Amino acid sequence: MDVIKDLSGSEHEPITCIDMHTCGEPTRIIIKGYPSLTGSLLEQRSQAKSQYDHIRRRLMLEPRGHFDMYGAILRQETELTKSGQADIGVLFTTNDGYSTMCGHATIALGRFLVDTHDLEMFPNRKKLQLDSEKGTTFVRLHAPCGLVEVTVPTKEDGMKSDPSRPVTFTSVDCFATGLNITIRLPNNPVWPSDFSIVADFSYGGAFYCFVNVRQLPFLNSLSKFDMDVANQFTKALKATINNDLELSHVFRHPKENDLSFLYSVILVDTDLGVPLPGSQGAESGLCFFADQQVDRSPTGSAVSARLALAYAHKKLKTGNSWTYHSLVSLKRNDRAAFMGTVLEEVKIDIPMQYPCVKTQIEGHASYTGYHTFVVETNDLLGNDGFTMKGLAE
């Protein structure tokens, strides 16, 4: 396009992205034009936050994105790619910042990294391992939380992904951090004064708080409810947890301080959902993460956390699988659900209150588009981003 050619000589280099969705949740994969970053992956994450956050805002928020957009920045060189333990690295972006793990984006990235043959963008593409017997290709993805192993169904020669079969990934170590914790909420017109709830906390690459919606008289079920009330409640609960020093242990990572923050509150409905073939049961969830961003998918890293939680509660054993629905899969298509499996209990060198497990998550991702985003020199809004919600606050 001539307009792209003309703008490429300006002070703002065009940025190329592949857009995908996993069970309805978007992933904007930034493949070219992002500034170089240095150091370990966590150091690159810090550098992106401090020096290039306007680019995250430019691509995630309006006028190029929207309040619930999600992104992934490919990192060709990290400490794990240098050591040969990983094929490529990634940073995840939200409407508010940079998350430490993302299951839905990992599923999308698995397909894309198999399908691309651009060695400048993915230098290790030719090193991917093809299992011709199973018809799968193996991708080792370095996420900020650690190494995530992705198995992508492929055509016979391994050159293209097979979208008819689900992508699976194996989690980092996952563990519960708090069971049946009572939390009192501040007064609000929506709920009674001195209102208390019981919550669970768990880690699946990020820290999550889980609340069974059946204990909330103002919501009661995920089959039909008030989204505005759900937003008010989860926002108030997250703020209450963050402001209570006695609860800081439920989102403290045993090894990395950069991973120690509460990422999300999820409303769970254990009485809702149909099991996928091969799973023992089903439940549903509604995830509010980052700045009250709503996940359209069942939330992959949260499914890992939920499996670790179920294992700690002794509701699931090693080898058990469970189906996790989002609002999209409940209303539109069961194929938009995730299936999670507890693979094994793992021993780590740090004393833990609850057992640590490896999990496997499977789901489907699809392509939605290809974009080259530009910023005209005279565009007074284009080098940043905004949300209408933010303008009203």
Short mmCIF file of C-alpha atoms in Angstrom, two decimals, residues 174-180 199-203 208-211 268 283 302-316 324 342 354-355 357 359:
data_model
loop_
_atom_site.label_atom_id
_atom_site.label_comp_id
_atom_site.label_asym_id
_atom_site.label_seq_id
_atom_site.Cartn_x
_atom_site.Cartn_y
_atom_site.Cartn_z
CA CYS A 174 0.78 -24.59 39.67
CA PHE A 175 -0.34 -24.46 43.28
CA ALA A 176 -3.12 -23.26 45.56
CA THR A 177 -2.21 -20.46 47.97
CA GLY A 178 -5.36 -20.13 50.08
CA LEU A 179 -8.49 -22.24 50.63
CA ASN A 180 -11.84 -21.07 52.04
CA ALA A 199 -12.76 -17.21 48.33
CA ASP A 200 -10.00 -19.53 47.12
CA PHE A 201 -6.62 -18.44 45.72
CA SER A 202 -4.34 -20.27 43.32
CA TYR A 203 -1.43 -19.78 40.90
CA TYR A 208 -6.21 -15.74 40.77
CA CYS A 209 -8.99 -15.29 43.30
CA PHE A 210 -12.00 -17.60 42.83
CA VAL A 211 -15.48 -16.93 44.21
CA VAL A 268 -17.24 -19.61 39.29
CA GLU A 283 -18.12 -25.87 35.48
CA ALA A 302 -6.84 -19.73 35.33
CA VAL A 303 -7.82 -23.24 34.28
CA SER A 304 -4.36 -24.38 35.39
CA ALA A 305 -4.92 -22.57 38.70
CA ARG A 306 -8.39 -24.13 39.05
CA LEU A 307 -6.97 -27.61 38.48
CA ALA A 308 -4.35 -27.00 41.19
CA LEU A 309 -7.15 -25.76 43.45
CA ALA A 310 -9.32 -28.82 42.77
CA TYR A 311 -6.31 -31.04 43.50
CA ALA A 312 -5.68 -29.21 46.81
CA HIS A 313 -9.38 -29.63 47.71
CA LYS A 314 -9.02 -33.35 46.80
CA LYS A 315 -11.78 -33.00 44.19
CA LEU A 316 -9.52 -34.12 41.32
CA TYR A 324 -14.19 -25.27 31.87
CA VAL A 342 -3.99 -32.76 36.20
CA TYR A 354 -0.46 -27.05 49.23
CA PRO A 355 0.74 -29.53 46.58
CA VAL A 357 1.04 -29.85 40.02
CA THR A 359 -1.46 -29.35 34.17
#
